[in-house]
PDB file of C-alpha atoms in Angstrom:
ATOM      1  CA  MET A   1      58.832 102.223  84.704  1.00  0.00           C
ATOM      2  CA  GLY A   2      61.401 104.584  81.731  1.00  0.00           C
ATOM      3  CA  LYS A   3      62.420 102.189  78.744  1.00  0.00           C
ATOM      4  CA  TRP A   4      65.363 101.443  78.563  1.00  0.00           C
ATOM      5  CA  ASP A   5      68.302 103.320  75.562  1.00  0.00           C
ATOM      6  CA  TRP A   6      70.917 100.882  74.865  1.00  0.00           C
ATOM      7  CA  GLN A   7      72.018 103.810  72.312  1.00  0.00           C
ATOM      8  CA  VAL A   8      73.282 106.316  74.875  1.00  0.00           C
ATOM      9  CA  PHE A   9      77.011 104.201  74.980  1.00  0.00           C
ATOM     10  CA  LEU A  10      76.916 105.515  71.105  1.00  0.00           C
ATOM     11  CA  GLU A  11      76.997 108.976  72.429  1.00  0.00           C
ATOM     12  CA  ASP A  12      79.689 111.688  72.324  1.00  0.00           C
ATOM     13  CA  PRO A  13      80.126 112.108  75.249  1.00  0.00           C
ATOM     14  CA  GLY A  14      82.822 114.911  74.184  1.00  0.00           C
ATOM     15  CA  GLY A  15      86.125 114.809  75.306  1.00  0.00           C
ATOM     16  CA  LYS A  16      89.096 112.271  73.715  1.00  0.00           C
ATOM     17  CA  ILE A  17      86.640 109.300  73.874  1.00  0.00           C
ATOM     18  CA  PRO A  18      84.206 109.713  70.391  1.00  0.00           C
ATOM     19  CA  THR A  19      81.478 107.377  72.931  1.00  0.00           C
ATOM     20  CA  TYR A  20      80.616 106.148  75.865  1.00  0.00           C
ATOM     21  CA  TRP A  21      80.831 103.037  74.879  1.00  0.00           C
ATOM     22  CA  GLN A  22      84.156 103.332  74.592  1.00  0.00           C
ATOM     23  CA  TRP A  23      84.714 105.034  77.990  1.00  0.00           C
ATOM     24  CA  LEU A  24      83.904 102.262  79.364  1.00  0.00           C
ATOM     25  CA  VAL A  25      86.307 100.272  78.330  1.00  0.00           C
ATOM     26  CA  SER A  26      88.884 102.295  78.802  1.00  0.00           C
ATOM     27  CA  ALA A  27      87.421 102.655  82.580  1.00  0.00           C
ATOM     28  CA  TRP A  28      87.780  98.189  82.504  1.00  0.00           C
ATOM     29  CA  GLY A  29      91.322  98.859  81.958  1.00  0.00           C
ATOM     30  CA  TRP A  30      92.204 101.184  84.679  1.00  0.00           C
ATOM     31  CA  THR A  31      89.649  98.589  87.141  1.00  0.00           C
ATOM     32  CA  ILE A  32      91.952  95.743  85.540  1.00  0.00           C
ATOM     33  CA  ALA A  33      95.193  97.234  86.063  1.00  0.00           C
ATOM     34  CA  VAL A  34      95.102  98.742  89.186  1.00  0.00           C
ATOM     35  CA  SER A  35      93.519  95.147  90.485  1.00  0.00           C
ATOM     36  CA  LEU A  36      96.470  93.635  89.278  1.00  0.00           C
ATOM     37  CA  THR A  37      98.812  95.918  90.098  1.00  0.00           C
ATOM     38  CA  SER A  38      97.785  95.992  93.101  1.00  0.00           C
ATOM     39  CA  LEU A  39      96.992  91.921  93.826  1.00  0.00           C
ATOM     40  CA  VAL A  40     101.302  91.679  92.681  1.00  0.00           C
ATOM     41  CA  VAL A  41     101.686  93.815  95.373  1.00  0.00           C
ATOM     42  CA  ALA A  42      99.412  92.347  98.101  1.00  0.00           C
ATOM     43  CA  LEU A  43     101.820  88.393  97.241  1.00  0.00           C
ATOM     44  CA  VAL A  44     105.222  90.013  97.337  1.00  0.00           C
ATOM     45  CA  LEU A  45     104.174  91.321 100.516  1.00  0.00           C
ATOM     46  CA  GLY A  46     101.652  89.207 102.089  1.00  0.00           C
ATOM     47  CA  SER A  47     104.430  86.881 101.093  1.00  0.00           C
ATOM     48  CA  MET A  48     107.333  88.283 102.877  1.00  0.00           C
ATOM     49  CA  VAL A  49     105.376  88.949 106.300  1.00  0.00           C
ATOM     50  CA  GLY A  50     103.746  85.303 106.044  1.00  0.00           C
ATOM     51  CA  VAL A  51     106.462  83.317 106.737  1.00  0.00           C
ATOM     52  CA  ILE A  52     108.465  86.190 108.728  1.00  0.00           C
ATOM     53  CA  ARG A  53     105.453  85.281 111.173  1.00  0.00           C
ATOM     54  CA  THR A  54     106.664  81.620 110.831  1.00  0.00           C
ATOM     55  CA  LEU A  55     110.326  81.887 110.541  1.00  0.00           C
ATOM     56  CA  PRO A  56     111.255  79.611 113.954  1.00  0.00           C
ATOM     57  CA  ASN A  57     113.464  81.522 116.861  1.00  0.00           C
ATOM     58  CA  SER A  58     112.244  85.052 116.120  1.00  0.00           C
ATOM     59  CA  PRO A  59     110.232  86.244 118.292  1.00  0.00           C
ATOM     60  CA  TRP A  60     110.486  90.563 117.354  1.00  0.00           C
ATOM     61  CA  LEU A  61     110.693  88.822 113.746  1.00  0.00           C
ATOM     62  CA  VAL A  62     106.866  87.499 114.279  1.00  0.00           C
ATOM     63  CA  ARG A  63     105.592  89.980 116.896  1.00  0.00           C
ATOM     64  CA  LEU A  64     106.817  92.543 113.371  1.00  0.00           C
ATOM     65  CA  GLY A  65     104.383  90.707 111.194  1.00  0.00           C
ATOM     66  CA  ASN A  66     100.953  90.360 114.028  1.00  0.00           C
ATOM     67  CA  ALA A  67     101.793  94.144 113.993  1.00  0.00           C
ATOM     68  CA  TRP A  68     101.481  94.175 110.418  1.00  0.00           C
ATOM     69  CA  VAL A  69      98.290  91.908 110.050  1.00  0.00           C
ATOM     70  CA  GLU A  70      96.431  93.531 112.655  1.00  0.00           C
ATOM     71  CA  LEU A  71      97.425  96.901 111.624  1.00  0.00           C
ATOM     72  CA  PHE A  72      96.318  97.016 107.369  1.00  0.00           C
ATOM     73  CA  ARG A  73      93.556  94.077 108.398  1.00  0.00           C
ATOM     74  CA  ASN A  74      91.736  96.104 110.960  1.00  0.00           C
ATOM     75  CA  ILE A  75      92.212 100.133 109.154  1.00  0.00           C
ATOM     76  CA  PRO A  76      88.416 100.532 106.984  1.00  0.00           C
ATOM     77  CA  LEU A  77      89.807 100.481 102.945  1.00  0.00           C
ATOM     78  CA  LEU A  78      88.703 103.905 102.236  1.00  0.00           C
ATOM     79  CA  VAL A  79      89.940 105.701 106.034  1.00  0.00           C
ATOM     80  CA  GLN A  80      93.800 103.329 103.978  1.00  0.00           C
ATOM     81  CA  ILE A  81      93.463 105.205 100.487  1.00  0.00           C
ATOM     82  CA  PHE A  82      92.467 108.541 102.233  1.00  0.00           C
ATOM     83  CA  ILE A  83      95.308 108.777 104.488  1.00  0.00           C
ATOM     84  CA  TRP A  84      97.855 107.126 101.328  1.00  0.00           C
ATOM     85  CA  TYR A  85      96.554 110.474  99.042  1.00  0.00           C
ATOM     86  CA  HIS A  86      96.145 112.690 101.215  1.00  0.00           C
ATOM     87  CA  VAL A  87      98.804 112.093 104.971  1.00  0.00           C
ATOM     88  CA  VAL A  88     101.401 109.894 103.205  1.00  0.00           C
ATOM     89  CA  PRO A  89     102.534 112.399 100.993  1.00  0.00           C
ATOM     90  CA  LYS A  90     102.980 114.783 103.542  1.00  0.00           C
ATOM     91  CA  LEU A  91     104.853 112.454 106.333  1.00  0.00           C
ATOM     92  CA  VAL A  92     106.717 111.301 102.709  1.00  0.00           C
ATOM     93  CA  PRO A  93     107.513 114.404 100.409  1.00  0.00           C
ATOM     94  CA  PHE A  94     108.841 112.353  97.471  1.00  0.00           C
ATOM     95  CA  MET A  95     105.692 110.586  97.376  1.00  0.00           C
ATOM     96  CA  ALA A  96     103.641 114.287  96.798  1.00  0.00           C
ATOM     97  CA  GLY A  97     105.096 113.996  93.253  1.00  0.00           C
ATOM     98  CA  LEU A  98     103.616 110.299  92.245  1.00  0.00           C
ATOM     99  CA  PRO A  99     100.819 109.937  90.475  1.00  0.00           C
ATOM    100  CA  PRO A 100      97.149 108.341  92.485  1.00  0.00           C
ATOM    101  CA  PHE A 101      97.374 105.688  90.516  1.00  0.00           C
ATOM    102  CA  ILE A 102     100.937 104.557  92.644  1.00  0.00           C
ATOM    103  CA  LEU A 103      99.368 105.098  95.709  1.00  0.00           C
ATOM    104  CA  VAL A 104      96.011 103.662  95.100  1.00  0.00           C
ATOM    105  CA  VAL A 105      98.061 100.375  94.216  1.00  0.00           C
ATOM    106  CA  PHE A 106     100.037 100.970  97.681  1.00  0.00           C
ATOM    107  CA  ALA A 107      96.606 101.219 100.125  1.00  0.00           C
ATOM    108  CA  LEU A 108      94.746  98.072  97.600  1.00  0.00           C
ATOM    109  CA  GLY A 109      98.285  95.869  98.202  1.00  0.00           C
ATOM    110  CA  PHE A 110      99.444  96.960 101.513  1.00  0.00           C
ATOM    111  CA  PHE A 111      95.196  96.028 102.620  1.00  0.00           C
ATOM    112  CA  THR A 112      95.176  92.737 100.732  1.00  0.00           C
ATOM    113  CA  SER A 113      99.122  92.170 101.885  1.00  0.00           C
ATOM    114  CA  ALA A 114      98.105  91.622 105.406  1.00  0.00           C
ATOM    115  CA  ARG A 115      95.002  88.560 104.684  1.00  0.00           C
ATOM    116  CA  ILE A 116      97.148  87.414 102.534  1.00  0.00           C
ATOM    117  CA  ALA A 117      99.993  86.585 105.143  1.00  0.00           C
ATOM    118  CA  GLU A 118      97.109  85.454 107.118  1.00  0.00           C
ATOM    119  CA  GLN A 119      96.178  82.618 104.676  1.00  0.00           C
ATOM    120  CA  LEU A 120     100.269  81.817 103.692  1.00  0.00           C
ATOM    121  CA  ARG A 121     100.672  81.688 107.779  1.00  0.00           C
ATOM    122  CA  SER A 122      97.759  78.757 108.143  1.00  0.00           C
ATOM    123  CA  GLY A 123      99.439  76.739 105.163  1.00  0.00           C
ATOM    124  CA  ILE A 124     102.258  76.889 106.401  1.00  0.00           C
ATOM    125  CA  GLN A 125     101.804  75.673 109.881  1.00  0.00           C
ATOM    126  CA  ALA A 126      99.260  72.725 108.290  1.00  0.00           C
ATOM    127  CA  LEU A 127     102.033  71.267 106.428  1.00  0.00           C
ATOM    128  CA  PRO A 128     103.720  68.248 108.732  1.00  0.00           C
ATOM    129  CA  LYS A 129     106.721  69.590 110.855  1.00  0.00           C
ATOM    130  CA  GLY A 130     108.252  66.748 109.533  1.00  0.00           C
ATOM    131  CA  GLN A 131     109.010  68.858 106.304  1.00  0.00           C
ATOM    132  CA  ARG A 132     110.599  71.402 108.478  1.00  0.00           C
ATOM    133  CA  TYR A 133     112.883  68.912 109.788  1.00  0.00           C
ATOM    134  CA  ALA A 134     113.251  67.042 106.853  1.00  0.00           C
ATOM    135  CA  GLY A 135     115.217  70.333 105.318  1.00  0.00           C
ATOM    136  CA  MET A 136     116.584  70.917 108.193  1.00  0.00           C
ATOM    137  CA  ALA A 137     118.031  67.036 107.574  1.00  0.00           C
ATOM    138  CA  MET A 138     119.093  67.408 104.909  1.00  0.00           C
ATOM    139  CA  GLY A 139     121.681  70.596 105.598  1.00  0.00           C
ATOM    140  CA  PHE A 140     119.044  72.973 103.568  1.00  0.00           C
ATOM    141  CA  THR A 141     120.443  76.788 106.030  1.00  0.00           C
ATOM    142  CA  THR A 142     116.224  78.668 106.914  1.00  0.00           C
ATOM    143  CA  PRO A 143     115.497  80.850 103.030  1.00  0.00           C
ATOM    144  CA  GLN A 144     116.209  77.318 101.644  1.00  0.00           C
ATOM    145  CA  TYR A 145     114.210  74.872 103.524  1.00  0.00           C
ATOM    146  CA  TYR A 146     110.919  77.344 102.848  1.00  0.00           C
ATOM    147  CA  ARG A 147     112.050  78.088  98.905  1.00  0.00           C
ATOM    148  CA  TYR A 148     112.468  74.604  98.177  1.00  0.00           C
ATOM    149  CA  VAL A 149     110.270  73.125 101.158  1.00  0.00           C
ATOM    150  CA  ILE A 150     107.700  74.649 102.861  1.00  0.00           C
ATOM    151  CA  LEU A 151     106.716  77.783 100.575  1.00  0.00           C
ATOM    152  CA  PRO A 152     105.287  75.384  97.574  1.00  0.00           C
ATOM    153  CA  MET A 153     103.667  72.942  99.332  1.00  0.00           C
ATOM    154  CA  ALA A 154     101.984  76.165 101.122  1.00  0.00           C
ATOM    155  CA  TYR A 155     101.458  78.610  98.332  1.00  0.00           C
ATOM    156  CA  ARG A 156      99.266  75.078  96.563  1.00  0.00           C
ATOM    157  CA  ILE A 157      97.203  74.243  99.188  1.00  0.00           C
ATOM    158  CA  ILE A 158      96.124  77.853 100.293  1.00  0.00           C
ATOM    159  CA  LEU A 159      95.026  78.338  96.180  1.00  0.00           C
ATOM    160  CA  PRO A 160      91.034  78.641  97.320  1.00  0.00           C
ATOM    161  CA  PRO A 161      91.959  80.969  99.796  1.00  0.00           C
ATOM    162  CA  LEU A 162      94.269  83.287  97.118  1.00  0.00           C
ATOM    163  CA  THR A 163      91.263  82.929  94.650  1.00  0.00           C
ATOM    164  CA  SER A 164      89.085  84.614  97.082  1.00  0.00           C
ATOM    165  CA  GLU A 165      91.451  86.820  97.326  1.00  0.00           C
ATOM    166  CA  SER A 166      91.825  87.561  93.396  1.00  0.00           C
ATOM    167  CA  MET A 167      87.996  88.453  93.778  1.00  0.00           C
ATOM    168  CA  ASN A 168      88.058  90.590  96.248  1.00  0.00           C
ATOM    169  CA  ILE A 169      91.249  92.394  95.037  1.00  0.00           C
ATOM    170  CA  PHE A 170      89.140  93.111  91.882  1.00  0.00           C
ATOM    171  CA  LYS A 171      85.695  94.193  93.436  1.00  0.00           C
ATOM    172  CA  ASN A 172      87.438  96.522  96.489  1.00  0.00           C
ATOM    173  CA  SER A 173      89.472  98.603  93.521  1.00  0.00           C
ATOM    174  CA  SER A 174      85.741  99.861  93.335  1.00  0.00           C
ATOM    175  CA  VAL A 175      86.942 102.850  96.175  1.00  0.00           C
ATOM    176  CA  ALA A 176      89.582 104.176  93.951  1.00  0.00           C
ATOM    177  CA  PHE A 177      86.649 106.721  92.362  1.00  0.00           C
ATOM    178  CA  ALA A 178      86.858 107.978  96.401  1.00  0.00           C
ATOM    179  CA  VAL A 179      90.689 109.898  94.475  1.00  0.00           C
ATOM    180  CA  SER A 180      89.348 110.320  90.452  1.00  0.00           C
ATOM    181  CA  ILE A 181      90.857 106.956  88.905  1.00  0.00           C
ATOM    182  CA  PRO A 182      89.311 107.108  85.730  1.00  0.00           C
ATOM    183  CA  GLU A 183      87.573 103.260  86.694  1.00  0.00           C
ATOM    184  CA  LEU A 184      84.196 101.731  86.218  1.00  0.00           C
ATOM    185  CA  ILE A 185      82.283 103.226  89.143  1.00  0.00           C
ATOM    186  CA  GLN A 186      83.624 106.124  88.847  1.00  0.00           C
ATOM    187  CA  PHE A 187      83.058 106.315  84.754  1.00  0.00           C
ATOM    188  CA  ALA A 188      79.348 105.423  86.108  1.00  0.00           C
ATOM    189  CA  MET A 189      78.882 108.151  88.246  1.00  0.00           C
ATOM    190  CA  GLN A 190      79.516 110.282  86.553  1.00  0.00           C
ATOM    191  CA  ALA A 191      78.721 109.007  82.945  1.00  0.00           C
ATOM    192  CA  GLY A 192      75.347 108.277  84.501  1.00  0.00           C
ATOM    193  CA  GLU A 193      75.589 112.130  85.433  1.00  0.00           C
ATOM    194  CA  GLU A 194      75.813 113.140  82.543  1.00  0.00           C
ATOM    195  CA  THR A 195      72.919 111.228  79.790  1.00  0.00           C
ATOM    196  CA  SER A 196      70.851 110.979  82.906  1.00  0.00           C
ATOM    197  CA  ARG A 197      70.674 106.730  82.617  1.00  0.00           C
ATOM    198  CA  VAL A 198      71.997 105.487  85.479  1.00  0.00           C
ATOM    199  CA  SER A 199      70.054 102.585  85.119  1.00  0.00           C
ATOM    200  CA  GLU A 200      72.233 101.535  82.408  1.00  0.00           C
ATOM    201  CA  MET A 201      75.208 102.236  83.594  1.00  0.00           C
ATOM    202  CA  TYR A 202      75.502 100.872  86.351  1.00  0.00           C
ATOM    203  CA  LEU A 203      73.908  97.908  84.834  1.00  0.00           C
ATOM    204  CA  ALA A 204      76.602  97.743  82.018  1.00  0.00           C
ATOM    205  CA  VAL A 205      79.411  98.012  84.871  1.00  0.00           C
ATOM    206  CA  THR A 206      77.889  95.404  87.052  1.00  0.00           C
ATOM    207  CA  ILE A 207      77.193  92.821  83.725  1.00  0.00           C
ATOM    208  CA  LEU A 208      81.703  94.250  83.596  1.00  0.00           C
ATOM    209  CA  TYR A 209      82.513  92.683  87.343  1.00  0.00           C
ATOM    210  CA  VAL A 210      80.674  89.952  87.006  1.00  0.00           C
ATOM    211  CA  ILE A 211      82.325  89.191  84.049  1.00  0.00           C
ATOM    212  CA  SER A 212      85.431  90.080  85.615  1.00  0.00           C
ATOM    213  CA  ALA A 213      85.496  87.613  89.116  1.00  0.00           C
ATOM    214  CA  MET A 214      83.876  85.087  86.857  1.00  0.00           C
ATOM    215  CA  ALA A 215      87.103  85.066  84.531  1.00  0.00           C
ATOM    216  CA  ILE A 216      89.759  85.545  87.922  1.00  0.00           C
ATOM    217  CA  ASN A 217      87.341  82.419  89.192  1.00  0.00           C
ATOM    218  CA  ARG A 218      88.343  79.641  86.088  1.00  0.00           C
ATOM    219  CA  ILE A 219      91.333  80.668  85.901  1.00  0.00           C
ATOM    220  CA  MET A 220      91.828  80.215  89.481  1.00  0.00           C
ATOM    221  CA  ALA A 221      90.056  77.183  89.332  1.00  0.00           C
ATOM    222  CA  TRP A 222      92.356  75.433  87.469  1.00  0.00           C
ATOM    223  CA  VAL A 223      95.872  76.299  88.292  1.00  0.00           C
ATOM    224  CA  GLU A 224      94.058  74.454  91.509  1.00  0.00           C
ATOM    225  CA  LYS A 225      93.166  71.158  90.224  1.00  0.00           C
ATOM    226  CA  ARG A 226      96.341  71.519  87.727  1.00  0.00           C
ATOM    227  CA  VAL A 227      99.013  71.947  91.459  1.00  0.00           C
ATOM    228  CA  ARG A 228      96.709  70.683  94.564  1.00  0.00           C
ATOM    229  CA  VAL A 229      97.853  68.852  97.392  1.00  0.00           C
ATOM    230  CA  PRO A 230      95.715  65.865  97.785  1.00  0.00           C
ATOM    231  CA  GLY A 231      94.583  65.643 101.916  1.00  0.00           C
ATOM    232  CA  PHE A 232      95.586  69.258 101.809  1.00  0.00           C
ATOM    233  CA  VAL A 233      92.711  71.818 102.447  1.00  0.00           C
ATOM    234  CA  VAL A 234      93.131  75.110 104.039  1.00  0.00           C
ATOM    235  CA  ALA A 235      89.580  77.196 103.749  1.00  0.00           C
ATOM    236  CA  GLY A 236      89.352  80.884 104.567  1.00  0.00           C
ATOM    237  CA  GLY A 237      92.665  81.490 106.904  1.00  0.00           C
ATOM    238  CA  THR A 238      91.921  78.745 109.282  1.00  0.00           C
ATOM    239  CA  GLY A 239      94.427  76.605 108.215  1.00  0.00           C
ATOM    240  CA  GLY A 240      93.595  72.399 108.751  1.00  0.00           C
ATOM    241  CA  HIS A 241      94.697  69.733 106.477  1.00  0.00           C
TER     242      HIS A 241
END
């Protein structure tokens, strides 16, 4: 086994970036940008689909929500990225001009939205039915009692699985290299090939993934501790209380 050479990160890779270290930090920034933007898309879509799947007296909307979850949950993420990158722009011409970053965000966001929708459905169904009836008794419309009664409780009790999804979406962003997004895996592959220091590059990337995941975990743990509802637990999207 050869010796470690960490000074390789101080070398000039050529081009616009002075050192491999700065290239690594730039790639980390791309990974964070893809992950956070995709998480916003996933939360918005997942919330909408999760609510639709629990609407009373709306069987067709429930079926539509179920179809969304089954579609995006059962197709591998890498396949979905290739579909968004190669197929969707041909079917929807105006999307041909979108940068790969946006297409990857859509792919990762839609994929994760199905998982969040399932978790939100479990969270809503874990609540006592009396809360829904109480909102109706106060004269709330369906959107109002979801907004003011159901969703504030549901989001609080599904924070543990949401923490897992937040960490997963960061790790899943690694597949963005397949469409040439300059994120961490793309950096490790290219820099490792240029320098022949593959071990150092991948170890550095691994450390940044661990740091990022631990940061997400700690932030979400703090939020959970502040807002959790005693006696309610929803884990792994299965529901329960």
